[in-house]
mmCIF file of C-alpha atoms and ligand atoms in Angstrom:
data_model
loop_
_atom_site.group_PDB
_atom_site.id
_atom_site.type_symbol
_atom_site.label_atom_id
_atom_site.label_comp_id
_atom_site.label_asym_id
_atom_site.label_seq_id
_atom_site.Cartn_x
_atom_site.Cartn_y
_atom_site.Cartn_z
ATOM 1 C CA UNK A 15 11.468 -54.674 -8.980
ATOM 2 C CA UNK A 16 8.602 -52.292 -8.241
ATOM 3 C CA UNK A 17 9.537 -49.364 -10.501
ATOM 4 C CA UNK A 18 9.693 -45.787 -9.188
ATOM 5 C CA UNK A 19 7.708 -44.564 -12.209
ATOM 6 C CA UNK A 20 5.696 -46.093 -15.019
ATOM 7 C CA UNK A 21 3.576 -44.389 -17.684
ATOM 8 C CA UNK A 22 0.119 -45.867 -18.233
ATOM 9 C CA UNK A 23 -0.405 -46.218 -21.964
ATOM 10 C CA UNK A 24 -3.629 -47.956 -22.956
ATOM 11 C CA UNK A 25 -5.379 -49.007 -26.143
ATOM 12 C CA UNK A 26 -6.938 -45.517 -26.402
ATOM 13 C CA UNK A 27 -3.523 -43.917 -26.756
ATOM 14 C CA UNK A 28 -2.476 -46.572 -29.310
ATOM 15 C CA UNK A 29 -5.626 -45.921 -31.353
ATOM 16 C CA UNK A 30 -5.173 -42.137 -31.189
ATOM 17 C CA UNK A 31 -1.570 -42.366 -32.405
ATOM 18 C CA UNK A 32 -2.489 -44.798 -35.175
ATOM 19 C CA UNK A 33 -5.192 -42.445 -36.353
ATOM 20 C CA UNK A 34 -2.715 -39.572 -36.597
ATOM 21 C CA UNK A 35 -0.164 -41.727 -38.426
ATOM 22 C CA UNK A 36 -2.809 -42.809 -40.934
ATOM 23 C CA UNK A 37 -3.963 -39.208 -41.459
ATOM 24 C CA UNK A 38 -0.652 -38.209 -43.025
ATOM 25 C CA UNK A 39 -0.422 -35.055 -40.867
ATOM 26 C CA UNK A 40 2.122 -36.124 -38.278
ATOM 27 C CA UNK A 41 3.887 -32.884 -37.291
ATOM 28 C CA UNK A 42 2.113 -29.879 -35.716
ATOM 29 C CA UNK A 43 -1.508 -29.735 -36.848
ATOM 30 C CA UNK A 44 -5.079 -29.824 -35.559
ATOM 31 C CA UNK A 45 -4.345 -32.269 -32.711
ATOM 32 C CA UNK A 46 -1.871 -29.803 -31.203
ATOM 33 C CA UNK A 47 -4.515 -27.045 -31.385
ATOM 34 C CA UNK A 48 -7.112 -29.309 -29.764
ATOM 35 C CA UNK A 49 -4.669 -30.276 -27.031
ATOM 36 C CA UNK A 50 -3.872 -26.624 -26.343
ATOM 37 C CA UNK A 51 -7.550 -25.727 -26.061
ATOM 38 C CA UNK A 52 -8.194 -28.657 -23.729
ATOM 39 C CA UNK A 53 -5.163 -27.912 -21.538
ATOM 40 C CA UNK A 54 -6.024 -24.212 -21.209
ATOM 41 C CA UNK A 55 -9.477 -25.259 -20.077
ATOM 42 C CA UNK A 56 -7.969 -27.768 -17.622
ATOM 43 C CA UNK A 57 -5.816 -25.095 -15.951
ATOM 44 C CA UNK A 58 -8.414 -22.331 -16.237
ATOM 45 C CA UNK A 59 -6.120 -20.134 -18.316
ATOM 46 C CA UNK A 60 -6.879 -18.136 -21.458
ATOM 47 C CA UNK A 61 -4.079 -19.603 -23.578
ATOM 48 C CA UNK A 62 -1.931 -22.707 -23.817
ATOM 49 C CA UNK A 63 0.937 -23.212 -26.255
ATOM 50 C CA UNK A 64 2.317 -26.727 -26.725
ATOM 51 C CA UNK A 65 6.045 -27.328 -27.223
ATOM 52 C CA UNK A 66 8.337 -30.354 -27.357
ATOM 53 C CA UNK A 67 9.517 -30.433 -23.708
ATOM 54 C CA UNK A 68 9.129 -28.836 -20.303
ATOM 55 C CA UNK A 69 12.583 -27.359 -20.767
ATOM 56 C CA UNK A 70 11.442 -25.719 -24.013
ATOM 57 C CA UNK A 71 8.378 -24.349 -22.208
ATOM 58 C CA UNK A 72 10.602 -22.666 -19.586
ATOM 59 C CA UNK A 73 13.079 -21.385 -22.173
ATOM 60 C CA UNK A 74 10.424 -19.936 -24.506
ATOM 61 C CA UNK A 75 8.541 -18.252 -21.650
ATOM 62 C CA UNK A 76 11.693 -16.554 -20.333
ATOM 63 C CA UNK A 77 12.500 -15.332 -23.851
ATOM 64 C CA UNK A 78 8.935 -14.123 -24.385
ATOM 65 C CA UNK A 79 9.415 -11.840 -21.393
ATOM 66 C CA UNK A 80 12.597 -10.478 -22.943
ATOM 67 C CA UNK A 81 14.867 -11.866 -20.229
ATOM 68 C CA UNK A 82 18.548 -11.967 -21.079
ATOM 69 C CA UNK A 83 22.040 -10.788 -20.131
ATOM 70 C CA UNK A 84 22.104 -8.475 -17.110
ATOM 71 C CA UNK A 85 18.874 -9.887 -15.652
ATOM 72 C CA UNK A 86 18.587 -12.056 -12.557
ATOM 73 C CA UNK A 87 15.969 -14.747 -12.053
ATOM 74 C CA UNK A 88 15.384 -16.152 -8.569
ATOM 75 C CA UNK A 89 14.657 -19.853 -8.358
ATOM 76 C CA UNK A 90 15.191 -22.933 -6.198
ATOM 77 C CA UNK A 91 18.323 -25.098 -6.299
ATOM 78 C CA UNK A 92 16.267 -28.117 -5.174
ATOM 79 C CA UNK A 93 14.829 -29.014 -8.569
ATOM 80 C CA UNK A 94 15.698 -30.723 -11.822
ATOM 81 C CA UNK A 95 18.558 -28.835 -13.478
ATOM 82 C CA UNK A 96 16.323 -27.747 -16.397
ATOM 83 C CA UNK A 97 14.729 -25.082 -14.194
ATOM 84 C CA UNK A 98 17.955 -23.104 -13.786
ATOM 85 C CA UNK A 99 19.447 -24.110 -17.143
ATOM 86 C CA UNK A 100 16.567 -22.464 -18.966
ATOM 87 C CA UNK A 101 17.632 -19.182 -17.348
ATOM 88 C CA UNK A 102 21.249 -19.726 -18.467
ATOM 89 C CA UNK A 103 20.054 -20.386 -22.058
ATOM 90 C CA UNK A 104 18.813 -16.784 -22.229
ATOM 91 C CA UNK A 105 22.010 -15.263 -20.862
ATOM 92 C CA UNK A 106 20.280 -14.209 -17.638
ATOM 93 C CA UNK A 107 21.613 -15.317 -14.259
ATOM 94 C CA UNK A 108 19.860 -17.840 -12.017
ATOM 95 C CA UNK A 109 19.999 -16.732 -8.374
ATOM 96 C CA UNK A 110 19.177 -19.397 -5.823
ATOM 97 C CA UNK A 111 16.906 -18.939 -2.833
ATOM 98 C CA UNK A 112 16.708 -21.668 -0.206
ATOM 99 C CA UNK A 113 13.696 -23.937 0.335
ATOM 100 C CA UNK A 114 11.312 -24.498 3.221
ATOM 101 C CA UNK A 115 12.132 -27.510 5.322
ATOM 102 C CA UNK A 116 8.530 -28.771 5.515
ATOM 103 C CA UNK A 117 7.390 -28.593 1.862
ATOM 104 C CA UNK A 118 10.751 -28.607 -0.001
ATOM 105 C CA UNK A 119 9.421 -25.632 -2.003
ATOM 106 C CA UNK A 120 11.117 -22.244 -2.418
ATOM 107 C CA UNK A 121 11.021 -20.147 0.748
ATOM 108 C CA UNK A 122 9.404 -16.729 0.193
ATOM 109 C CA UNK A 123 11.567 -15.232 2.964
ATOM 110 C CA UNK A 124 14.708 -16.374 1.197
ATOM 111 C CA UNK A 125 13.380 -14.944 -2.109
ATOM 112 C CA UNK A 126 13.078 -11.511 -0.512
ATOM 113 C CA UNK A 127 16.693 -11.701 0.700
ATOM 114 C CA UNK A 128 17.920 -12.437 -2.829
ATOM 115 C CA UNK A 129 16.176 -9.572 -4.633
ATOM 116 C CA UNK A 130 18.533 -6.988 -6.190
ATOM 117 C CA UNK A 131 17.893 -4.159 -8.658
ATOM 118 C CA UNK A 132 18.666 -6.694 -11.417
ATOM 119 C CA UNK A 133 15.963 -9.175 -10.372
ATOM 120 C CA UNK A 134 13.322 -9.500 -13.087
ATOM 121 C CA UNK A 135 11.560 -12.782 -12.436
ATOM 122 C CA UNK A 136 10.947 -15.634 -10.005
ATOM 123 C CA UNK A 137 10.566 -19.283 -11.011
ATOM 124 C CA UNK A 138 8.879 -21.179 -8.186
ATOM 125 C CA UNK A 139 8.850 -24.959 -8.734
ATOM 126 C CA UNK A 140 5.822 -26.915 -7.512
ATOM 127 C CA UNK A 141 8.006 -29.763 -6.359
ATOM 128 C CA UNK A 142 6.727 -33.345 -6.023
ATOM 129 C CA UNK A 143 3.217 -32.196 -7.042
ATOM 130 C CA UNK A 144 2.628 -29.613 -4.320
ATOM 131 C CA UNK A 145 2.213 -25.929 -5.100
ATOM 132 C CA UNK A 146 4.732 -23.462 -3.734
ATOM 133 C CA UNK A 147 3.325 -20.727 -1.471
ATOM 134 C CA UNK A 148 1.729 -18.765 -4.313
ATOM 135 C CA UNK A 149 0.075 -16.301 -1.940
ATOM 136 C CA UNK A 150 3.401 -15.087 -0.556
ATOM 137 C CA UNK A 151 5.109 -15.294 -3.954
ATOM 138 C CA UNK A 152 2.417 -13.298 -5.791
ATOM 139 C CA UNK A 153 2.554 -10.665 -3.030
ATOM 140 C CA UNK A 154 6.331 -10.317 -3.514
ATOM 141 C CA UNK A 155 5.871 -10.155 -7.299
ATOM 142 C CA UNK A 156 3.309 -7.401 -7.002
ATOM 143 C CA UNK A 157 5.333 -5.459 -4.490
ATOM 144 C CA UNK A 158 8.584 -5.648 -6.476
ATOM 145 C CA UNK A 159 7.059 -5.741 -9.972
ATOM 146 C CA UNK A 160 8.496 -9.155 -10.889
ATOM 147 C CA UNK A 161 7.470 -11.722 -13.506
ATOM 148 C CA UNK A 162 6.315 -15.115 -12.215
ATOM 149 C CA UNK A 163 6.996 -18.222 -14.278
ATOM 150 C CA UNK A 164 5.754 -21.327 -12.509
ATOM 151 C CA UNK A 165 7.639 -24.556 -13.098
ATOM 152 C CA UNK A 166 4.653 -26.880 -12.863
ATOM 153 C CA UNK A 167 6.451 -29.749 -14.629
ATOM 154 C CA UNK A 168 5.628 -32.059 -11.681
ATOM 155 C CA UNK A 169 2.227 -30.656 -10.804
ATOM 156 C CA UNK A 170 -0.496 -31.219 -13.436
ATOM 157 C CA UNK A 171 -3.782 -30.695 -11.621
ATOM 158 C CA UNK A 172 -2.269 -29.354 -8.397
ATOM 159 C CA UNK A 173 -4.036 -26.379 -6.812
ATOM 160 C CA UNK A 174 -3.307 -23.556 -4.395
ATOM 161 C CA UNK A 175 -6.342 -22.138 -2.575
ATOM 162 C CA UNK A 176 -8.492 -23.956 -5.135
ATOM 163 C CA UNK A 177 -6.796 -22.425 -8.173
ATOM 164 C CA UNK A 178 -4.782 -24.484 -10.669
ATOM 165 C CA UNK A 179 -1.014 -24.130 -10.723
ATOM 166 C CA UNK A 180 0.121 -22.522 -13.939
ATOM 167 C CA UNK A 181 -2.610 -19.893 -13.641
ATOM 168 C CA UNK A 182 -0.960 -17.558 -11.109
ATOM 169 C CA UNK A 183 1.911 -16.412 -13.312
ATOM 170 C CA UNK A 184 2.753 -18.051 -16.618
ATOM 171 C CA UNK A 185 2.826 -21.831 -16.251
ATOM 172 C CA UNK A 186 5.193 -24.404 -17.706
ATOM 173 C CA UNK A 187 4.446 -28.128 -17.745
ATOM 174 C CA UNK A 188 6.334 -31.219 -18.918
ATOM 175 C CA UNK A 189 4.827 -34.378 -20.387
ATOM 176 C CA UNK A 190 7.888 -36.604 -20.038
ATOM 177 C CA UNK A 191 6.854 -40.269 -19.446
ATOM 178 C CA UNK A 192 7.516 -40.197 -15.681
ATOM 179 C CA UNK A 193 5.275 -37.148 -15.062
ATOM 180 C CA UNK A 194 1.650 -37.334 -13.907
ATOM 181 C CA UNK A 195 0.559 -37.395 -17.564
ATOM 182 C CA UNK A 196 2.601 -37.877 -20.726
ATOM 183 C CA UNK A 197 2.830 -37.189 -24.453
ATOM 184 C CA UNK A 198 6.166 -39.146 -24.656
ATOM 185 C CA UNK A 199 8.302 -35.987 -24.817
ATOM 186 C CA UNK A 200 6.395 -32.706 -24.631
ATOM 187 C CA UNK A 201 5.614 -29.550 -22.741
ATOM 188 C CA UNK A 202 3.145 -26.672 -22.624
ATOM 189 C CA UNK A 203 2.966 -23.033 -21.571
ATOM 190 C CA UNK A 204 -0.199 -21.711 -19.914
ATOM 191 C CA UNK A 205 -0.872 -17.992 -19.627
ATOM 192 C CA UNK A 206 -3.550 -15.336 -19.345
ATOM 193 C CA UNK A 207 -1.259 -12.893 -21.131
ATOM 194 C CA UNK A 208 -2.097 -12.622 -24.834
ATOM 195 C CA UNK A 209 1.239 -11.021 -25.642
ATOM 196 C CA UNK A 210 3.182 -13.873 -23.981
ATOM 197 C CA UNK A 211 1.060 -16.459 -25.801
ATOM 198 C CA UNK A 212 1.749 -14.794 -29.140
ATOM 199 C CA UNK A 213 5.480 -14.509 -28.475
ATOM 200 C CA UNK A 214 5.946 -18.118 -27.351
ATOM 201 C CA UNK A 215 4.039 -19.236 -30.454
ATOM 202 C CA UNK A 216 6.550 -17.349 -32.566
ATOM 203 C CA UNK A 217 9.581 -18.524 -30.578
ATOM 204 C CA UNK A 218 8.334 -22.086 -31.021
ATOM 205 C CA UNK A 219 8.586 -21.759 -34.774
ATOM 206 C CA UNK A 220 11.592 -19.666 -35.815
ATOM 207 C CA UNK A 221 10.076 -16.341 -34.879
ATOM 208 C CA UNK A 222 7.336 -16.462 -37.492
ATOM 209 C CA UNK A 223 3.584 -15.923 -37.392
ATOM 210 C CA UNK A 224 3.319 -16.104 -41.116
ATOM 211 C CA UNK A 225 5.297 -18.789 -42.885
ATOM 212 C CA UNK A 226 8.735 -17.631 -44.083
ATOM 213 C CA UNK A 227 8.367 -14.204 -42.488
ATOM 214 C CA UNK A 228 10.695 -14.126 -39.465
ATOM 215 C CA UNK A 229 10.110 -11.249 -37.066
ATOM 216 C CA UNK A 230 12.400 -12.445 -34.289
ATOM 217 C CA UNK A 231 14.915 -15.147 -33.447
ATOM 218 C CA UNK A 232 13.176 -18.391 -32.613
ATOM 219 C CA UNK A 233 13.751 -22.135 -32.516
ATOM 220 C CA UNK A 234 11.998 -25.312 -33.549
ATOM 221 C CA UNK A 235 10.223 -26.217 -30.300
ATOM 222 C CA UNK A 236 7.084 -27.642 -31.900
ATOM 223 C CA UNK A 237 5.037 -30.524 -30.547
ATOM 224 C CA UNK A 238 3.916 -33.188 -33.029
ATOM 225 C CA UNK A 239 0.313 -34.264 -33.598
ATOM 226 C CA UNK A 240 1.453 -37.751 -32.582
ATOM 227 C CA UNK A 241 2.410 -36.444 -29.149
ATOM 228 C CA UNK A 242 -0.684 -34.224 -28.886
ATOM 229 C CA UNK A 243 -2.937 -37.198 -29.674
ATOM 230 C CA UNK A 244 -1.448 -39.075 -26.704
ATOM 231 C CA UNK A 245 -1.815 -35.934 -24.585
ATOM 232 C CA UNK A 246 -5.511 -35.539 -25.421
ATOM 233 C CA UNK A 247 -6.234 -39.088 -24.266
ATOM 234 C CA UNK A 248 -4.073 -38.685 -21.142
ATOM 235 C CA UNK A 249 -5.793 -35.417 -20.264
ATOM 236 C CA UNK A 250 -9.038 -37.373 -20.089
ATOM 237 C CA UNK A 251 -7.417 -39.696 -17.526
ATOM 238 C CA UNK A 252 -5.353 -37.289 -15.427
ATOM 239 C CA UNK A 253 -8.150 -36.836 -12.874
ATOM 240 C CA UNK A 254 -8.203 -40.593 -12.202
ATOM 241 C CA UNK A 255 -4.404 -40.825 -12.269
ATOM 242 C CA UNK A 256 -4.102 -38.069 -9.668
ATOM 243 C CA UNK A 257 -6.880 -39.489 -7.470
ATOM 244 C CA UNK A 258 -5.044 -42.813 -7.395
ATOM 245 C CA UNK A 259 -1.765 -41.092 -6.499
ATOM 246 C CA UNK A 260 -3.515 -39.224 -3.678
ATOM 247 C CA UNK A 261 -5.047 -42.461 -2.365
ATOM 248 C CA UNK A 262 -1.685 -44.216 -2.549
ATOM 249 C CA UNK A 263 -0.194 -41.344 -0.547
ATOM 250 C CA UNK A 264 -2.961 -41.704 2.047
ATOM 251 C CA UNK A 265 -2.094 -45.370 2.406
ATOM 252 C CA UNK A 266 1.591 -44.609 3.058
ATOM 253 C CA UNK A 267 0.851 -41.754 5.403
ATOM 254 C CA UNK A 268 -1.315 -44.061 7.474
ATOM 255 C CA UNK A 269 0.875 -47.152 7.353
ATOM 256 C CA UNK A 270 4.198 -45.356 7.882
ATOM 257 C CA UNK A 271 3.268 -42.937 10.629
ATOM 258 C CA UNK A 272 5.230 -42.668 13.856
ATOM 259 C CA UNK A 273 8.367 -44.487 12.756
ATOM 260 C CA UNK A 274 11.423 -43.019 14.437
ATOM 261 C CA UNK A 275 13.826 -41.477 11.944
ATOM 262 C CA UNK A 276 11.229 -41.283 9.156
ATOM 263 C CA UNK A 277 9.655 -37.936 8.264
ATOM 264 C CA UNK A 278 6.579 -38.125 6.050
ATOM 265 C CA UNK A 279 5.476 -35.498 3.468
ATOM 266 C CA UNK A 280 3.897 -32.336 4.836
ATOM 267 C CA UNK A 281 0.800 -31.134 2.997
ATOM 268 C CA UNK A 282 0.132 -27.400 3.220
ATOM 269 C CA UNK A 283 -3.596 -27.038 3.990
ATOM 270 C CA UNK A 284 -4.009 -24.537 1.171
ATOM 271 C CA UNK A 285 -2.689 -27.016 -1.407
ATOM 272 C CA UNK A 286 -4.240 -29.733 -3.539
ATOM 273 C CA UNK A 287 -1.158 -31.993 -3.657
ATOM 274 C CA UNK A 288 -1.067 -34.416 -6.632
ATOM 275 C CA UNK A 289 1.839 -36.530 -5.352
ATOM 276 C CA UNK A 290 4.073 -36.653 -8.372
ATOM 277 C CA UNK A 291 6.430 -38.051 -5.748
ATOM 278 C CA UNK A 292 5.933 -39.373 -2.229
ATOM 279 C CA UNK A 293 9.135 -38.139 -0.652
ATOM 280 C CA UNK A 294 10.236 -38.979 2.873
ATOM 281 C CA UNK A 295 13.285 -37.938 4.860
ATOM 282 C CA UNK A 296 15.552 -40.357 6.633
ATOM 283 C CA UNK A 297 17.022 -38.999 9.864
ATOM 284 C CA UNK A 298 18.800 -40.625 12.755
ATOM 285 C CA UNK A 299 20.976 -43.717 12.868
ATOM 286 C CA UNK A 300 20.445 -45.052 9.372
ATOM 287 C CA UNK A 301 21.868 -43.247 6.377
ATOM 288 C CA UNK A 302 19.636 -42.493 3.443
ATOM 289 C CA UNK A 303 21.931 -44.403 1.100
ATOM 290 C CA UNK A 304 21.742 -47.541 3.273
ATOM 291 C CA UNK A 305 17.958 -47.381 3.205
ATOM 292 C CA UNK A 306 18.000 -46.990 -0.583
ATOM 293 C CA UNK A 307 20.281 -49.958 -1.141
ATOM 294 C CA UNK A 308 18.282 -52.151 1.272
ATOM 295 C CA UNK A 309 15.003 -51.254 -0.453
ATOM 296 C CA UNK A 310 16.508 -51.919 -3.869
ATOM 297 C CA UNK A 311 17.814 -55.316 -2.701
ATOM 298 C CA UNK A 312 14.241 -56.099 -1.679
ATOM 299 C CA UNK A 313 13.037 -55.192 -5.187
ATOM 300 C CA UNK A 314 11.545 -51.855 -4.225
ATOM 301 C CA UNK A 315 12.589 -49.110 -6.631
ATOM 302 C CA UNK A 316 13.401 -45.677 -5.203
ATOM 303 C CA UNK A 317 14.270 -42.228 -6.503
ATOM 304 C CA UNK A 318 16.415 -39.458 -5.077
ATOM 305 C CA UNK A 319 15.140 -36.106 -6.258
ATOM 306 C CA UNK A 320 17.686 -34.586 -6.067
ATOM 307 C CA UNK A 321 21.021 -35.937 -4.777
ATOM 308 C CA UNK A 322 22.885 -32.704 -5.544
ATOM 309 C CA UNK A 323 21.267 -29.252 -5.464
ATOM 310 C CA UNK A 324 21.773 -27.258 -8.651
ATOM 311 C CA UNK A 325 24.242 -24.761 -7.165
ATOM 312 C CA UNK A 326 26.514 -27.717 -6.250
ATOM 313 C CA UNK A 327 26.482 -29.235 -9.750
ATOM 314 C CA UNK A 328 29.916 -29.323 -11.405
ATOM 315 C CA UNK A 329 28.837 -27.009 -14.200
ATOM 316 C CA UNK A 330 27.436 -24.432 -11.794
ATOM 317 C CA UNK A 331 30.566 -24.580 -9.654
ATOM 318 C CA UNK A 332 32.540 -23.871 -12.811
ATOM 319 C CA UNK A 333 30.357 -20.804 -13.316
ATOM 320 C CA UNK A 334 31.418 -19.631 -9.863
ATOM 321 C CA UNK A 335 28.423 -20.587 -7.743
ATOM 322 C CA UNK A 336 29.420 -21.256 -4.152
ATOM 323 C CA UNK A 337 26.252 -20.348 -2.234
ATOM 324 C CA UNK A 338 25.460 -21.874 1.110
ATOM 325 C CA UNK A 339 21.838 -23.034 1.011
ATOM 326 C CA UNK A 340 21.690 -25.306 4.041
ATOM 327 C CA UNK A 341 18.052 -26.392 3.878
ATOM 328 C CA UNK A 342 18.413 -27.542 0.253
ATOM 329 C CA UNK A 343 21.721 -29.227 0.968
ATOM 330 C CA UNK A 344 20.318 -31.118 3.928
ATOM 331 C CA UNK A 345 17.272 -32.208 1.912
ATOM 332 C CA UNK A 346 19.582 -33.580 -0.800
ATOM 333 C CA UNK A 347 21.216 -35.825 1.798
ATOM 334 C CA UNK A 348 17.984 -37.028 3.419
ATOM 335 C CA UNK A 349 15.262 -37.546 0.799
ATOM 336 C CA UNK A 350 13.972 -40.769 -0.677
ATOM 337 C CA UNK A 351 11.007 -40.999 -3.008
ATOM 338 C CA UNK A 352 8.907 -44.149 -2.860
ATOM 339 C CA UNK A 353 6.893 -45.528 -5.797
ATOM 340 C CA UNK A 354 3.473 -43.798 -5.758
ATOM 341 C CA UNK A 355 2.375 -43.968 -9.427
ATOM 342 C CA UNK A 356 -1.167 -45.078 -10.357
ATOM 343 C CA UNK A 357 -0.224 -48.488 -11.762
ATOM 344 C CA UNK A 358 0.699 -49.805 -8.298
ATOM 345 C CA UNK A 359 -1.586 -52.444 -6.790
ATOM 346 C CA UNK A 360 -2.576 -52.688 -3.116
ATOM 347 C CA UNK A 361 -0.127 -55.555 -2.809
ATOM 348 C CA UNK A 362 2.691 -53.317 -4.146
ATOM 349 C CA UNK A 363 1.790 -50.636 -1.613
ATOM 350 C CA UNK A 364 1.837 -53.181 1.214
ATOM 351 C CA UNK A 365 5.197 -54.530 0.071
ATOM 352 C CA UNK A 366 6.763 -51.057 -0.112
ATOM 353 C CA UNK A 367 5.464 -50.114 3.321
ATOM 354 C CA UNK A 368 6.373 -53.475 4.945
ATOM 355 C CA UNK A 369 9.913 -53.438 3.563
ATOM 356 C CA UNK A 370 10.535 -49.885 4.678
ATOM 357 C CA UNK A 371 9.328 -50.664 8.226
ATOM 358 C CA UNK A 372 11.483 -53.766 8.234
ATOM 359 C CA UNK A 373 14.551 -51.653 7.425
ATOM 360 C CA UNK A 374 13.863 -48.644 9.638
ATOM 361 C CA UNK A 375 11.469 -49.854 12.319
HETATM 362 C C1 PLP B 24 10.766 -32.737 -15.801
HETATM 363 C C2 PLP B 24 11.076 -31.403 -15.293
HETATM 364 C C3 PLP B 24 11.505 -30.366 -16.124
HETATM 365 C C4 PLP B 24 11.883 -30.556 -17.565
HETATM 366 O O1 PLP B 24 10.937 -31.153 -18.371
HETATM 367 P P1 PLP B 24 11.409 -31.943 -19.698
HETATM 368 O O2 PLP B 24 10.126 -32.237 -20.374
HETATM 369 O O3 PLP B 24 12.145 -33.153 -19.248
HETATM 370 O O4 PLP B 24 12.270 -31.003 -20.472
HETATM 371 C C5 PLP B 24 11.695 -29.108 -15.580
HETATM 372 N N1 PLP B 24 11.473 -28.877 -14.276
HETATM 373 C C6 PLP B 24 11.070 -29.851 -13.437
HETATM 374 C C7 PLP B 24 10.833 -29.520 -11.998
HETATM 375 C C8 PLP B 24 10.877 -31.144 -13.910
HETATM 376 O O5 PLP B 24 10.505 -32.115 -13.058
#
């Protein structure tokens, strides 16, 4: 089976981890600091604060802005559930805007419709490695005085009008093994706001700046030096990883064009897309689920991101969500992600493309 995702861990990562283990300092230490400095530089932001997951990055950033009960945060339902859950953790209410049909990213026009006097923040998600429309979103934020927290968990290295994602508002990234780069589990917050950086640092470690002096309620969200050591090595490779993803995408876009019933990814001209996923839509006679099962029978792995939008999840229904968000709901029925990760060979790419044509063509 050609897997849908596969982390690339080389001898460099093994050596880096071994070095940390031998040093005796295995929790948060100098490696985490070095990783933060390097990641801030990578995104062109003033500060980066490493935590133990992308979810923790979202949660801590929302708390740092003081969001809580009575506040509304507008986000997309077409994302991993962590995006909206992080809002629930704080006691604030996630409010869902629909997505654009072409990019699958949050639709600025729908955001405007969902703004109420309680709206405090927007969480755009840069889905599949392509930036949301940060021009329109930053204009709305300025106009309505809203906080922007970018969920860049799938978009390390992605740009909008030449600027790195995670540098428009506050950025949150995940380093889970299936992402464009990994630390095993891990996450990071990027910001140009000194106050936010200071607060998330405290929230990461039980609300303390000084050991055993607790100025606010916090958690243990710390990254380990073991994880940071992997991250430092991976950060040196992310440029190559992303270039390979982009080339793989080019191959598919060329070899799969003009097949009836198959809609290929749309790249917004303003975006540097890093193809965390290569996601197509299946329309017409064949059902998406038939295509998935045929591909899997032919040993081609697939992903469906996401089969159920967040507002339709059982837990959200229990909370009383019953929005109609037709573009998201349709996308959930039609999308298939093909393997695009950098460990694929040319022969893998040919197989994936040939099998898909065989099924649909
Ligand atoms: C992976 C992911 C997260 C959560 O990151 P974890 O490190 O798994 O907690 C949040 N949002 C999106 C869009 C993601 O893809």
